CSV table of C-alpha atoms in Angstrom, one decimal:
chain,number,residue,atom,x,y,z
A,280,ASP,CA,6.1,-14.8,8.4
A,281,VAL,CA,2.4,-14.0,8.2
A,282,LYS,CA,0.9,-15.1,4.9
A,283,VAL,CA,-2.4,-13.6,3.7
A,284,THR,CA,-3.4,-15.1,0.3
A,285,GLN,CA,-6.0,-13.6,-2.0
A,286,SER,CA,-7.3,-16.0,-4.6
A,287,SER,CA,-6.9,-13.8,-7.6
A,288,ARG,CA,-4.6,-10.9,-8.5
A,289,TYR,CA,-6.8,-9.7,-11.4
A,290,LEU,CA,-10.4,-10.3,-12.1
A,291,VAL,CA,-12.8,-9.1,-14.8
A,292,LYS,CA,-16.6,-9.5,-14.4
A,293,ARG,CA,-19.8,-8.2,-15.9
A,294,THR,CA,-22.3,-5.9,-14.3
A,295,GLY,CA,-25.0,-7.9,-12.5
A,296,GLU,CA,-22.8,-10.9,-11.8
A,297,LYS,CA,-22.3,-12.3,-8.4
A,298,VAL,CA,-18.6,-12.1,-7.5
A,299,PHE,CA,-16.7,-14.0,-4.9
A,300,LEU,CA,-13.3,-12.8,-3.5
A,301,GLU,CA,-11.5,-15.2,-1.3
A,302,CYS,CA,-8.9,-14.6,1.4
A,303,VAL,CA,-6.9,-17.2,3.4
A,304,GLN,CA,-4.5,-16.5,6.3
A,305,ASP,CA,-2.2,-19.1,7.8
A,306,MET,CA,-1.4,-17.5,11.2
A,307,ASP,CA,-4.5,-18.4,13.2
A,308,HIS,CA,-5.5,-14.8,13.5
A,309,GLU,CA,-8.9,-14.0,15.1
A,310,ASN,CA,-9.5,-10.8,13.1
A,311,MET,CA,-10.0,-10.5,9.4
A,312,PHE,CA,-10.8,-7.4,7.3
A,313,TRP,CA,-11.8,-6.4,3.8
A,314,TYR,CA,-10.9,-3.0,2.3
A,315,ARG,CA,-11.1,-1.4,-1.0
A,316,GLN,CA,-8.5,1.1,-2.2
A,317,ASP,CA,-9.2,3.8,-4.7
A,318,PRO,CA,-7.0,6.7,-5.9
A,319,GLY,CA,-7.6,9.8,-3.7
A,320,LEU,CA,-9.8,8.0,-1.3
A,321,GLY,CA,-7.3,5.7,0.4
A,322,LEU,CA,-8.2,2.5,2.2
A,323,ARG,CA,-11.9,2.1,3.2
A,324,LEU,CA,-13.2,-0.7,5.4
A,325,ILE,CA,-16.0,-2.7,3.9
A,326,TYR,CA,-16.5,-5.5,6.5
A,327,PHE,CA,-14.6,-7.2,9.3
A,328,SER,CA,-14.8,-10.2,11.5
A,329,TYR,CA,-13.5,-10.9,15.0
A,330,ASP,CA,-14.4,-14.6,15.0
A,331,VAL,CA,-15.8,-17.5,12.9
A,332,LYS,CA,-19.4,-16.8,11.7
A,333,MET,CA,-19.2,-13.3,13.1
A,334,LYS,CA,-19.2,-10.2,10.9
A,335,GLU,CA,-19.5,-6.5,11.4
A,336,LYS,CA,-20.2,-3.7,8.9
A,337,GLY,CA,-17.4,-1.3,8.1
A,338,ASP,CA,-17.7,2.2,6.6
A,339,ILE,CA,-18.9,1.2,3.2
A,340,PRO,CA,-20.8,-2.1,3.3
A,341,GLU,CA,-23.5,-1.3,0.8
A,342,GLY,CA,-23.5,-3.8,-2.1
A,343,TYR,CA,-21.3,-6.3,-0.3
A,344,SER,CA,-21.6,-9.2,2.0
A,345,VAL,CA,-19.1,-11.5,3.7
A,346,SER,CA,-18.8,-15.1,4.9
A,347,ARG,CA,-16.5,-16.6,7.5
A,348,GLU,CA,-17.2,-20.3,7.9
A,349,LYS,CA,-13.7,-21.1,9.0
A,350,LYS,CA,-11.2,-19.1,11.1
A,351,GLU,CA,-8.6,-18.9,8.3
A,352,ARG,CA,-11.0,-17.9,5.4
A,353,PHE,CA,-12.9,-14.7,4.9
A,354,SER,CA,-14.9,-14.2,1.7
A,355,LEU,CA,-16.2,-11.0,0.2
A,356,ILE,CA,-19.3,-11.2,-2.0
A,357,LEU,CA,-20.5,-8.7,-4.5
A,358,GLU,CA,-24.2,-9.6,-4.7
A,359,SER,CA,-24.8,-7.9,-8.1
A,360,ALA,CA,-21.6,-6.3,-9.4
A,361,SER,CA,-21.8,-2.7,-10.6
A,362,THR,CA,-19.2,-0.5,-12.4
A,363,ASN,CA,-18.6,1.6,-9.3
A,364,GLN,CA,-17.3,-1.5,-7.6
A,365,THR,CA,-14.3,-1.5,-9.9
A,366,SER,CA,-11.4,-1.2,-7.4
A,367,MET,CA,-8.4,-2.8,-5.7
A,368,TYR,CA,-9.7,-5.1,-2.9
A,369,LEU,CA,-7.4,-5.8,0.0
A,370,CYS,CA,-7.8,-8.5,2.7
A,371,ALA,CA,-6.0,-8.2,6.0
A,372,SER,CA,-5.8,-10.3,9.2
A,373,SER,CA,-4.5,-9.6,12.7
A,374,LEU,CA,-4.3,-10.9,16.3
A,375,LEU,CA,-6.3,-9.0,18.8
A,376,HIS,CA,-5.0,-5.5,19.3
A,377,GLN,CA,-2.1,-6.1,16.9
A,378,PRO,CA,-1.2,-4.6,13.5
A,379,GLN,CA,-3.0,-5.9,10.4
A,380,HIS,CA,-1.1,-7.9,7.8
A,381,PHE,CA,-2.3,-7.6,4.2
A,382,GLY,CA,-2.5,-9.7,1.1
A,383,ASP,CA,-1.4,-8.5,-2.3
A,384,GLY,CA,-4.8,-7.5,-3.3
A,385,THR,CA,-7.3,-8.3,-6.1
A,386,ARG,CA,-7.7,-5.7,-8.9
A,387,LEU,CA,-11.3,-6.1,-9.9
A,388,SER,CA,-12.8,-4.6,-13.1
A,389,ILE,CA,-16.5,-4.6,-13.6
A,390,LEU,CA,-17.5,-4.1,-17.2
B,31,GLU,CA,-14.6,12.7,14.2
B,32,ASP,CA,-11.5,10.5,14.2
B,33,GLN,CA,-9.1,11.5,11.5
B,34,VAL,CA,-5.6,10.8,10.2
B,35,THR,CA,-3.9,13.3,7.9
B,36,GLN,CA,-0.6,12.7,6.1
B,37,SER,CA,1.7,15.3,4.5
B,38,PRO,CA,3.0,15.9,2.0
B,39,GLU,CA,0.9,13.9,-0.5
B,40,ALA,CA,3.9,13.4,-2.6
B,41,LEU,CA,7.7,14.0,-2.2
B,42,ARG,CA,10.5,13.7,-4.6
B,43,LEU,CA,14.1,13.5,-3.2
B,44,GLN,CA,17.5,13.0,-4.6
B,45,GLU,CA,19.3,9.9,-3.5
B,46,GLY,CA,21.0,10.6,-0.1
B,47,GLU,CA,18.7,13.6,0.6
B,48,SER,CA,17.2,13.0,4.1
B,49,SER,CA,13.6,14.1,4.9
B,50,SER,CA,10.6,13.4,7.1
B,51,LEU,CA,7.0,12.4,6.4
B,52,ASN,CA,4.3,13.7,8.8
B,53,CYS,CA,1.2,11.9,10.1
B,54,SER,CA,-1.1,14.0,12.3
B,55,TYR,CA,-4.1,12.5,14.1
B,56,THR,CA,-7.2,13.5,16.1
B,57,VAL,CA,-8.7,10.5,17.7
B,58,SER,CA,-10.6,9.6,20.8
B,59,GLY,CA,-8.3,7.1,22.5
B,60,LEU,CA,-5.2,5.9,20.7
B,61,ARG,CA,-4.2,2.3,21.2
B,62,GLY,CA,-1.3,2.4,18.7
B,63,LEU,CA,0.0,4.0,15.5
B,64,PHE,CA,1.3,2.0,12.6
B,65,TRP,CA,3.4,2.7,9.6
B,66,TYR,CA,3.2,0.7,6.4
B,67,ARG,CA,5.0,0.7,3.1
B,68,GLN,CA,3.0,0.0,-0.1
B,69,ASP,CA,4.6,-0.7,-3.5
B,70,PRO,CA,2.6,-0.3,-6.7
B,71,GLY,CA,0.2,-3.2,-7.2
B,72,LYS,CA,0.9,-4.7,-3.8
B,73,GLY,CA,-0.7,-4.8,-0.4
B,74,PRO,CA,0.6,-2.6,2.4
B,75,GLU,CA,3.6,-4.1,4.2
B,76,PHE,CA,3.8,-3.5,8.0
B,77,LEU,CA,6.9,-1.5,9.2
B,78,PHE,CA,6.4,-0.2,12.8
B,79,THR,CA,4.1,0.1,15.7
B,80,LEU,CA,4.3,3.0,18.2
B,81,TYR,CA,2.3,3.0,21.4
B,82,SER,CA,3.2,6.0,23.5
B,83,ALA,CA,4.5,9.6,23.1
B,84,GLY,CA,8.3,9.7,23.0
B,85,GLU,CA,8.6,6.2,21.5
B,86,GLU,CA,10.9,5.6,18.6
B,87,LYS,CA,11.5,2.6,16.2
B,88,GLU,CA,14.2,2.2,13.6
B,89,LYS,CA,14.6,-0.1,10.6
B,90,GLU,CA,17.5,0.4,8.2
B,91,ARG,CA,17.2,4.0,6.9
B,92,LEU,CA,13.8,4.6,8.5
B,93,LYS,CA,13.0,5.9,12.0
B,94,ALA,CA,9.5,6.5,13.3
B,95,THR,CA,8.7,8.8,16.2
B,96,LEU,CA,5.5,9.6,18.1
B,97,THR,CA,4.1,12.6,19.9
B,98,LYS,CA,0.6,13.1,21.4
B,99,LYS,CA,-0.7,14.6,18.2
B,100,GLU,CA,1.6,13.3,15.4
B,101,SER,CA,4.1,10.9,14.1
B,102,PHE,CA,7.1,11.4,11.9
B,103,LEU,CA,8.8,8.9,9.6
B,104,HIS,CA,12.3,10.1,9.1
B,105,ILE,CA,14.2,8.8,6.1
B,106,THR,CA,18.0,9.1,6.3
B,107,ALA,CA,20.1,9.0,3.1
B,108,PRO,CA,17.4,7.3,1.1
B,109,LYS,CA,18.0,5.1,-1.9
B,110,PRO,CA,15.9,4.6,-5.0
B,111,GLU,CA,14.5,1.3,-3.6
B,112,ASP,CA,12.9,3.3,-0.8
B,113,SER,CA,10.5,4.7,-3.3
B,114,ALA,CA,6.9,3.7,-2.3
B,115,THR,CA,3.8,5.0,-0.7
B,116,TYR,CA,4.0,5.2,3.0
B,117,LEU,CA,0.8,4.8,5.0
B,118,CYS,CA,0.1,5.9,8.5
B,119,ALA,CA,-2.7,4.3,10.5
B,120,VAL,CA,-4.1,4.6,14.0
B,121,GLN,CA,-5.8,1.9,16.0
B,122,LEU,CA,-8.4,3.1,18.5
B,123,ASN,CA,-8.6,1.6,22.0
B,124,ARG,CA,-12.4,0.9,21.7
B,125,ASP,CA,-12.0,-1.7,18.9
B,126,ASP,CA,-9.5,-3.3,16.5
B,127,LYS,CA,-10.4,-1.2,13.5
B,128,ILE,CA,-7.7,0.9,12.0
B,129,ILE,CA,-8.1,4.4,10.4
B,130,PHE,CA,-5.7,4.9,7.6
B,131,GLY,CA,-4.3,8.2,6.2
B,132,LYS,CA,-4.2,8.6,2.5
B,133,GLY,CA,-0.4,8.1,2.3
B,134,THR,CA,2.7,9.9,1.1
B,135,ARG,CA,4.0,8.9,-2.3
B,136,LEU,CA,7.8,9.0,-2.0
B,137,HIS,CA,10.0,9.0,-5.1
B,138,ILE,CA,13.8,8.8,-4.7
B,139,LEU,CA,15.8,9.9,-7.8
B,140,PRO,CA,19.1,8.2,-8.5
């Protein structure tokens, strides 16, 4: 079975802090994705990566950056956290042209 | 603009009462359509992939079908454990991004 592991289920941070969300997949997938999920807005794509050291902006990249130094690991960085970044963050991975498989998410609160 | 719309937003059924969830899409070039199940506080769990009109997939009480403009998720004789949010998503043939619908919250009453 595909396993996508997100480092934290719950996280509380302060405004202005730099926040790191980590995601690891164990199935040698080329593609990795970061989404945020908010009530009424659904899943929105923040960043994605098709290969190591490669990244592409999604639909809402402002205020975020990513890092993919190894194939299995994709990190989301909130450069200076703000309250409007309070959300559920979901990481996913996939093979080329295949369905995405998701982790269980990190519920992030910015105070 | 590429778009995925799911209806209804929420559905309450009695145990054993069959029904269907709808996913309509307008996209420029469909590679595949996916259905996911999401339980509260969890990530979406992959259920089905459909690639071409007329295709059907089944898993236990769920059956997914696809036409050129929409997909249906049929739920036959549901049980309370089928309660969840069901998400539809389309993958475009120009890249591997997925466009998600906002989901249907399904609640099965015992």
